[in-house]
PDB file of C-alpha atoms and ligand atoms in Angstrom:
ATOM      1  CA  MET M 175      -0.079-164.743 -61.446  1.00  0.00           C
ATOM      2  CA  PRO M 176      -3.288-164.662 -63.515  1.00  0.00           C
ATOM      3  CA  GLY M 177      -6.234-162.991 -61.911  1.00  0.00           C
ATOM      4  CA  VAL M 178      -4.131-161.147 -59.374  1.00  0.00           C
ATOM      5  CA  LEU M 179      -4.124-157.433 -59.941  1.00  0.00           C
ATOM      6  CA  LYS M 180      -0.756-156.266 -58.686  1.00  0.00           C
ATOM      7  CA  SER M 181      -0.660-153.356 -56.322  1.00  0.00           C
ATOM      8  CA  GLY M 182       0.044-150.034 -57.873  1.00  0.00           C
ATOM      9  CA  SER M 183      -1.538-147.342 -59.858  1.00  0.00           C
ATOM     10  CA  ALA M 184      -4.813-146.640 -61.629  1.00  0.00           C
ATOM     11  CA  ASN M 185      -2.642-144.909 -64.230  1.00  0.00           C
ATOM     12  CA  THR M 186      -5.037-142.041 -64.826  1.00  0.00           C
ATOM     13  CA  LYS M 187      -4.552-138.321 -65.397  1.00  0.00           C
ATOM     14  CA  LEU M 188      -7.741-137.521 -63.501  1.00  0.00           C
ATOM     15  CA  ASN M 189      -7.203-134.882 -60.811  1.00  0.00           C
ATOM     16  CA  LEU M 190      -8.409-136.576 -57.656  1.00  0.00           C
ATOM     17  CA  SER M 191      -7.733-133.758 -55.203  1.00  0.00           C
ATOM     18  CA  ARG M 192     -11.416-132.742 -55.197  1.00  0.00           C
ATOM     19  CA  LYS M 193     -12.996-136.168 -55.445  1.00  0.00           C
ATOM     20  CA  ARG M 194     -14.749-137.489 -52.346  1.00  0.00           C
ATOM     21  CA  PHE M 195     -14.945-141.142 -51.430  1.00  0.00           C
ATOM     22  CA  ALA M 196     -17.025-143.043 -48.895  1.00  0.00           C
ATOM     23  CA  ILE M 197     -15.632-146.294 -47.569  1.00  0.00           C
ATOM     24  CA  ILE M 198     -18.170-148.602 -45.931  1.00  0.00           C
ATOM     25  CA  VAL M 199     -16.579-151.203 -43.670  1.00  0.00           C
ATOM     26  CA  ALA M 200     -18.381-154.314 -42.388  1.00  0.00           C
ATOM     27  CA  GLU M 201     -17.517-155.134 -38.769  1.00  0.00           C
ATOM     28  CA  TRP M 202     -17.821-158.903 -39.201  1.00  0.00           C
ATOM     29  CA  ASN M 203     -14.336-160.455 -39.554  1.00  0.00           C
ATOM     30  CA  GLU M 204     -12.922-157.163 -38.364  1.00  0.00           C
ATOM     31  CA  GLU M 205      -9.272-158.217 -38.560  1.00  0.00           C
ATOM     32  CA  ILE M 206      -9.692-158.730 -42.312  1.00  0.00           C
ATOM     33  CA  THR M 207     -11.928-155.754 -43.066  1.00  0.00           C
ATOM     34  CA  GLU M 208      -9.625-153.363 -41.164  1.00  0.00           C
ATOM     35  CA  ALA M 209      -6.721-154.559 -43.339  1.00  0.00           C
ATOM     36  CA  LEU M 210      -8.856-153.998 -46.453  1.00  0.00           C
ATOM     37  CA  TYR M 211      -9.681-150.509 -45.181  1.00  0.00           C
ATOM     38  CA  ASP M 212      -5.999-149.685 -44.595  1.00  0.00           C
ATOM     39  CA  GLY M 213      -5.178-150.859 -48.134  1.00  0.00           C
ATOM     40  CA  ALA M 214      -7.981-148.786 -49.652  1.00  0.00           C
ATOM     41  CA  VAL M 215      -7.026-145.598 -47.807  1.00  0.00           C
ATOM     42  CA  GLU M 216      -3.326-146.002 -48.574  1.00  0.00           C
ATOM     43  CA  SER M 217      -4.120-146.398 -52.252  1.00  0.00           C
ATOM     44  CA  LEU M 218      -6.475-143.396 -52.401  1.00  0.00           C
ATOM     45  CA  LEU M 219      -3.879-141.189 -50.703  1.00  0.00           C
ATOM     46  CA  ALA M 220      -1.148-142.439 -53.054  1.00  0.00           C
ATOM     47  CA  HIS M 221      -3.321-141.328 -55.980  1.00  0.00           C
ATOM     48  CA  GLY M 222      -3.701-137.792 -54.640  1.00  0.00           C
ATOM     49  CA  VAL M 223      -7.001-138.063 -52.785  1.00  0.00           C
ATOM     50  CA  LYS M 224      -7.111-135.780 -49.731  1.00  0.00           C
ATOM     51  CA  LYS M 225      -7.494-137.455 -46.350  1.00  0.00           C
ATOM     52  CA  THR M 226     -10.306-135.026 -45.540  1.00  0.00           C
ATOM     53  CA  ASN M 227     -12.147-136.238 -48.658  1.00  0.00           C
ATOM     54  CA  ILE M 228     -12.427-139.798 -47.378  1.00  0.00           C
ATOM     55  CA  VAL M 229     -15.497-140.572 -45.268  1.00  0.00           C
ATOM     56  CA  ARG M 230     -15.600-143.839 -43.320  1.00  0.00           C
ATOM     57  CA  LYS M 231     -18.810-145.542 -42.187  1.00  0.00           C
ATOM     58  CA  ASN M 232     -19.044-148.874 -40.377  1.00  0.00           C
ATOM     59  CA  VAL M 233     -21.924-151.302 -40.835  1.00  0.00           C
ATOM     60  CA  PRO M 234     -22.516-154.436 -38.721  1.00  0.00           C
ATOM     61  CA  GLY M 235     -22.077-157.055 -41.462  1.00  0.00           C
ATOM     62  CA  SER M 236     -21.644-157.434 -45.202  1.00  0.00           C
ATOM     63  CA  TYR M 237     -25.398-157.736 -45.648  1.00  0.00           C
ATOM     64  CA  GLU M 238     -25.718-154.107 -44.458  1.00  0.00           C
ATOM     65  CA  LEU M 239     -23.185-152.825 -47.016  1.00  0.00           C
ATOM     66  CA  THR M 240     -25.953-152.283 -49.585  1.00  0.00           C
ATOM     67  CA  LEU M 241     -27.954-149.802 -47.538  1.00  0.00           C
ATOM     68  CA  GLY M 242     -24.806-148.130 -46.237  1.00  0.00           C
ATOM     69  CA  ALA M 243     -23.617-147.729 -49.823  1.00  0.00           C
ATOM     70  CA  LEU M 244     -26.974-146.381 -50.990  1.00  0.00           C
ATOM     71  CA  TRP M 245     -27.064-143.763 -48.237  1.00  0.00           C
ATOM     72  CA  MET M 246     -23.557-142.639 -49.090  1.00  0.00           C
ATOM     73  CA  ALA M 247     -24.027-142.686 -52.876  1.00  0.00           C
ATOM     74  CA  GLU M 248     -27.166-140.557 -52.535  1.00  0.00           C
ATOM     75  CA  ARG M 249     -25.117-137.807 -50.892  1.00  0.00           C
ATOM     76  CA  LYS M 250     -24.296-135.011 -53.308  1.00  0.00           C
ATOM     77  CA  ASP M 251     -20.828-134.604 -51.813  1.00  0.00           C
ATOM     78  CA  ILE M 252     -19.757-138.209 -52.472  1.00  0.00           C
ATOM     79  CA  ASP M 253     -18.354-139.230 -55.871  1.00  0.00           C
ATOM     80  CA  ALA M 254     -17.707-142.931 -55.306  1.00  0.00           C
ATOM     81  CA  VAL M 255     -18.367-145.581 -52.690  1.00  0.00           C
ATOM     82  CA  ILE M 256     -16.109-148.483 -51.751  1.00  0.00           C
ATOM     83  CA  CYS M 257     -17.744-151.407 -49.922  1.00  0.00           C
ATOM     84  CA  LEU M 258     -15.477-153.637 -47.850  1.00  0.00           C
ATOM     85  CA  GLY M 259     -16.518-156.896 -46.224  1.00  0.00           C
ATOM     86  CA  CYS M 260     -15.496-160.483 -45.663  1.00  0.00           C
ATOM     87  CA  VAL M 261     -17.772-163.501 -45.723  1.00  0.00           C
ATOM     88  CA  ILE M 262     -16.137-166.799 -44.769  1.00  0.00           C
ATOM     89  CA  GLN M 263     -17.942-169.899 -45.980  1.00  0.00           C
ATOM     90  CA  GLY M 264     -16.865-172.254 -43.198  1.00  0.00           C
ATOM     91  CA  ASP M 265     -18.222-169.891 -40.534  1.00  0.00           C
ATOM     92  CA  THR M 266     -21.380-168.890 -42.348  1.00  0.00           C
ATOM     93  CA  PRO M 267     -24.213-171.374 -42.959  1.00  0.00           C
ATOM     94  CA  HIS M 268     -26.027-168.881 -45.185  1.00  0.00           C
ATOM     95  CA  PHE M 269     -22.856-167.823 -47.033  1.00  0.00           C
ATOM     96  CA  ASP M 270     -24.543-167.972 -50.459  1.00  0.00           C
ATOM     97  CA  TYR M 271     -27.492-165.832 -49.378  1.00  0.00           C
ATOM     98  CA  ILE M 272     -25.289-163.096 -47.907  1.00  0.00           C
ATOM     99  CA  CYS M 273     -22.902-163.091 -50.879  1.00  0.00           C
ATOM    100  CA  GLN M 274     -25.691-162.977 -53.440  1.00  0.00           C
ATOM    101  CA  ALA M 275     -27.654-160.343 -51.565  1.00  0.00           C
ATOM    102  CA  VAL M 276     -24.703-158.004 -51.229  1.00  0.00           C
ATOM    103  CA  ALA M 277     -23.544-158.529 -54.826  1.00  0.00           C
ATOM    104  CA  TYR M 278     -27.004-157.733 -56.218  1.00  0.00           C
ATOM    105  CA  GLY M 279     -27.478-154.944 -53.711  1.00  0.00           C
ATOM    106  CA  ILE M 280     -24.280-153.145 -54.625  1.00  0.00           C
ATOM    107  CA  THR M 281     -25.057-153.577 -58.326  1.00  0.00           C
ATOM    108  CA  GLU M 282     -28.376-151.841 -57.729  1.00  0.00           C
ATOM    109  CA  VAL M 283     -26.668-148.960 -55.970  1.00  0.00           C
ATOM    110  CA  ASN M 284     -24.525-148.442 -59.077  1.00  0.00           C
ATOM    111  CA  ILE M 285     -27.552-148.427 -61.348  1.00  0.00           C
ATOM    112  CA  LYS M 286     -29.837-146.348 -59.102  1.00  0.00           C
ATOM    113  CA  THR M 287     -27.363-143.628 -58.266  1.00  0.00           C
ATOM    114  CA  LYS M 288     -25.155-143.757 -61.386  1.00  0.00           C
ATOM    115  CA  LYS M 289     -22.139-143.531 -59.104  1.00  0.00           C
ATOM    116  CA  PRO M 290     -19.418-146.157 -58.767  1.00  0.00           C
ATOM    117  CA  ALA M 291     -20.155-148.448 -55.826  1.00  0.00           C
ATOM    118  CA  ILE M 292     -17.307-150.925 -55.655  1.00  0.00           C
ATOM    119  CA  PHE M 293     -17.650-154.545 -54.517  1.00  0.00           C
ATOM    120  CA  GLY M 294     -14.698-155.061 -52.209  1.00  0.00           C
ATOM    121  CA  VAL M 295     -16.114-158.082 -50.434  1.00  0.00           C
ATOM    122  CA  LEU M 296     -13.967-161.154 -49.873  1.00  0.00           C
ATOM    123  CA  THR M 297     -15.942-164.390 -50.199  1.00  0.00           C
ATOM    124  CA  THR M 298     -13.572-167.131 -49.151  1.00  0.00           C
ATOM    125  CA  LEU M 299     -13.629-170.731 -47.968  1.00  0.00           C
ATOM    126  CA  ASN M 300     -11.621-169.977 -44.828  1.00  0.00           C
ATOM    127  CA  LYS M 301      -9.781-167.292 -42.852  1.00  0.00           C
ATOM    128  CA  LYS M 302      -6.400-168.204 -44.390  1.00  0.00           C
ATOM    129  CA  GLN M 303      -7.665-167.373 -47.886  1.00  0.00           C
ATOM    130  CA  ALA M 304      -9.092-164.109 -46.589  1.00  0.00           C
ATOM    131  CA  LEU M 305      -5.797-163.106 -44.941  1.00  0.00           C
ATOM    132  CA  GLU M 306      -3.937-163.852 -48.184  1.00  0.00           C
ATOM    133  CA  ARG M 307      -6.164-161.291 -49.924  1.00  0.00           C
ATOM    134  CA  ALA M 308      -6.043-158.670 -47.176  1.00  0.00           C
ATOM    135  CA  GLY M 309      -2.387-157.734 -47.339  1.00  0.00           C
ATOM    136  CA  GLY M 310      -0.971-161.257 -47.700  1.00  0.00           C
ATOM    137  CA  LYS M 311       0.599-163.071 -50.628  1.00  0.00           C
ATOM    138  CA  LEU M 312      -2.313-162.303 -52.974  1.00  0.00           C
ATOM    139  CA  GLY M 313      -2.223-158.572 -52.357  1.00  0.00           C
ATOM    140  CA  ASN M 314      -4.843-156.385 -50.765  1.00  0.00           C
ATOM    141  CA  LYS M 315      -8.312-156.358 -52.312  1.00  0.00           C
ATOM    142  CA  GLY M 316      -9.097-153.119 -50.485  1.00  0.00           C
ATOM    143  CA  GLU M 317      -6.347-151.460 -52.470  1.00  0.00           C
ATOM    144  CA  GLU M 318      -7.735-152.952 -55.683  1.00  0.00           C
ATOM    145  CA  ALA M 319     -11.220-151.725 -54.798  1.00  0.00           C
ATOM    146  CA  ALA M 320      -9.847-148.182 -54.412  1.00  0.00           C
ATOM    147  CA  ILE M 321      -8.092-148.395 -57.775  1.00  0.00           C
ATOM    148  CA  THR M 322     -11.328-149.641 -59.356  1.00  0.00           C
ATOM    149  CA  ALA M 323     -13.237-146.664 -57.934  1.00  0.00           C
ATOM    150  CA  ILE M 324     -10.646-144.266 -59.365  1.00  0.00           C
ATOM    151  CA  LYS M 325     -10.732-145.973 -62.763  1.00  0.00           C
ATOM    152  CA  MET M 326     -14.521-145.676 -62.893  1.00  0.00           C
ATOM    153  CA  LEU M 327     -14.381-141.969 -62.062  1.00  0.00           C
ATOM    154  CA  ALA M 328     -11.780-141.540 -64.802  1.00  0.00           C
ATOM    155  CA  ILE M 329     -14.052-143.255 -67.355  1.00  0.00           C
ATOM    156  CA  LYS M 330     -16.904-140.900 -66.430  1.00  0.00           C
ATOM    157  CA  GLY M 331     -14.554-137.923 -66.722  1.00  0.00           C
TER     158      GLY M 331
HETATM  159  N1  RBF S 530     -21.381-160.913 -42.063  1.00  0.00           N
HETATM  160  C1  RBF S 530     -20.199-160.842 -42.689  1.00  0.00           C
HETATM  161  O1  RBF S 530     -19.807-159.760 -43.146  1.00  0.00           O
HETATM  162  N2  RBF S 530     -19.398-161.940 -42.815  1.00  0.00           N
HETATM  163  C2  RBF S 530     -19.769-163.167 -42.333  1.00  0.00           C
HETATM  164  O2  RBF S 530     -18.993-164.122 -42.489  1.00  0.00           O
HETATM  165  C3  RBF S 530     -21.017-163.270 -41.689  1.00  0.00           C
HETATM  166  N3  RBF S 530     -21.439-164.467 -41.212  1.00  0.00           N
HETATM  167  C4  RBF S 530     -22.654-164.548 -40.609  1.00  0.00           C
HETATM  168  C5  RBF S 530     -23.114-165.784 -40.119  1.00  0.00           C
HETATM  169  C6  RBF S 530     -24.352-165.876 -39.514  1.00  0.00           C
HETATM  170  C7  RBF S 530     -24.807-167.205 -39.010  1.00  0.00           C
HETATM  171  C8  RBF S 530     -25.165-164.712 -39.381  1.00  0.00           C
HETATM  172  C9  RBF S 530     -26.536-164.784 -38.744  1.00  0.00           C
HETATM  173  C10 RBF S 530     -24.723-163.499 -39.853  1.00  0.00           C
HETATM  174  C11 RBF S 530     -23.468-163.400 -40.473  1.00  0.00           C
HETATM  175  N4  RBF S 530     -23.007-162.165 -40.929  1.00  0.00           N
HETATM  176  C12 RBF S 530     -21.809-162.096 -41.570  1.00  0.00           C
HETATM  177  C13 RBF S 530     -23.754-160.914 -40.659  1.00  0.00           C
HETATM  178  C14 RBF S 530     -24.660-160.459 -41.795  1.00  0.00           C
HETATM  179  O3  RBF S 530     -23.894-159.837 -42.813  1.00  0.00           O
HETATM  180  C15 RBF S 530     -25.673-159.427 -41.241  1.00  0.00           C
HETATM  181  O4  RBF S 530     -24.971-158.423 -40.544  1.00  0.00           O
HETATM  182  C16 RBF S 530     -26.697-160.058 -40.306  1.00  0.00           C
HETATM  183  O5  RBF S 530     -27.301-161.190 -40.899  1.00  0.00           O
HETATM  184  C17 RBF S 530     -27.799-159.033 -39.906  1.00  0.00           C
HETATM  185  O6  RBF S 530     -28.483-158.576 -41.065  1.00  0.00           O
END
């Protein structure tokens, strides 16, 4: 299906056993963001990342992902940051503001810190669409976010 990155491998020769990842998880829509987290961790481990090299931090909502990501990316011992959240339009009157703020915010973290900060935020019309992308029929976007982080580290070398 176009636009759907199938689960699998980053297909890189990069040795990931010493790379350290921070995963920031928004607590809003917890059922979804926990599934994204599980997908991200599973994927990192499958690529040879050590469990002890994965740091998890929770933030209250997706809006807080930016600052959480900045704090983590500024740490010398972190190589890449994966931001996971879920904003559901039907439940969120200021959907556009939150989505835009977090998209710009995470972009800035990339530029300011020169480290990959990955946008793993679902922005969906309803909960069904979110579930489909959090381990349902459209895969797991947490897993894709992890693969993206690995690919960016591989580009940097
Ligand atoms: N955070 C999310 O991650 N997903 C949401 O769907 C979401 N909806 C919200 C709806 C309202 C009305 C409010 C006030 C906040 C919402 N938040 C949501 C929380 C937001 O990301 C942030 O944590 C708070 O606005 C505090 O800065």
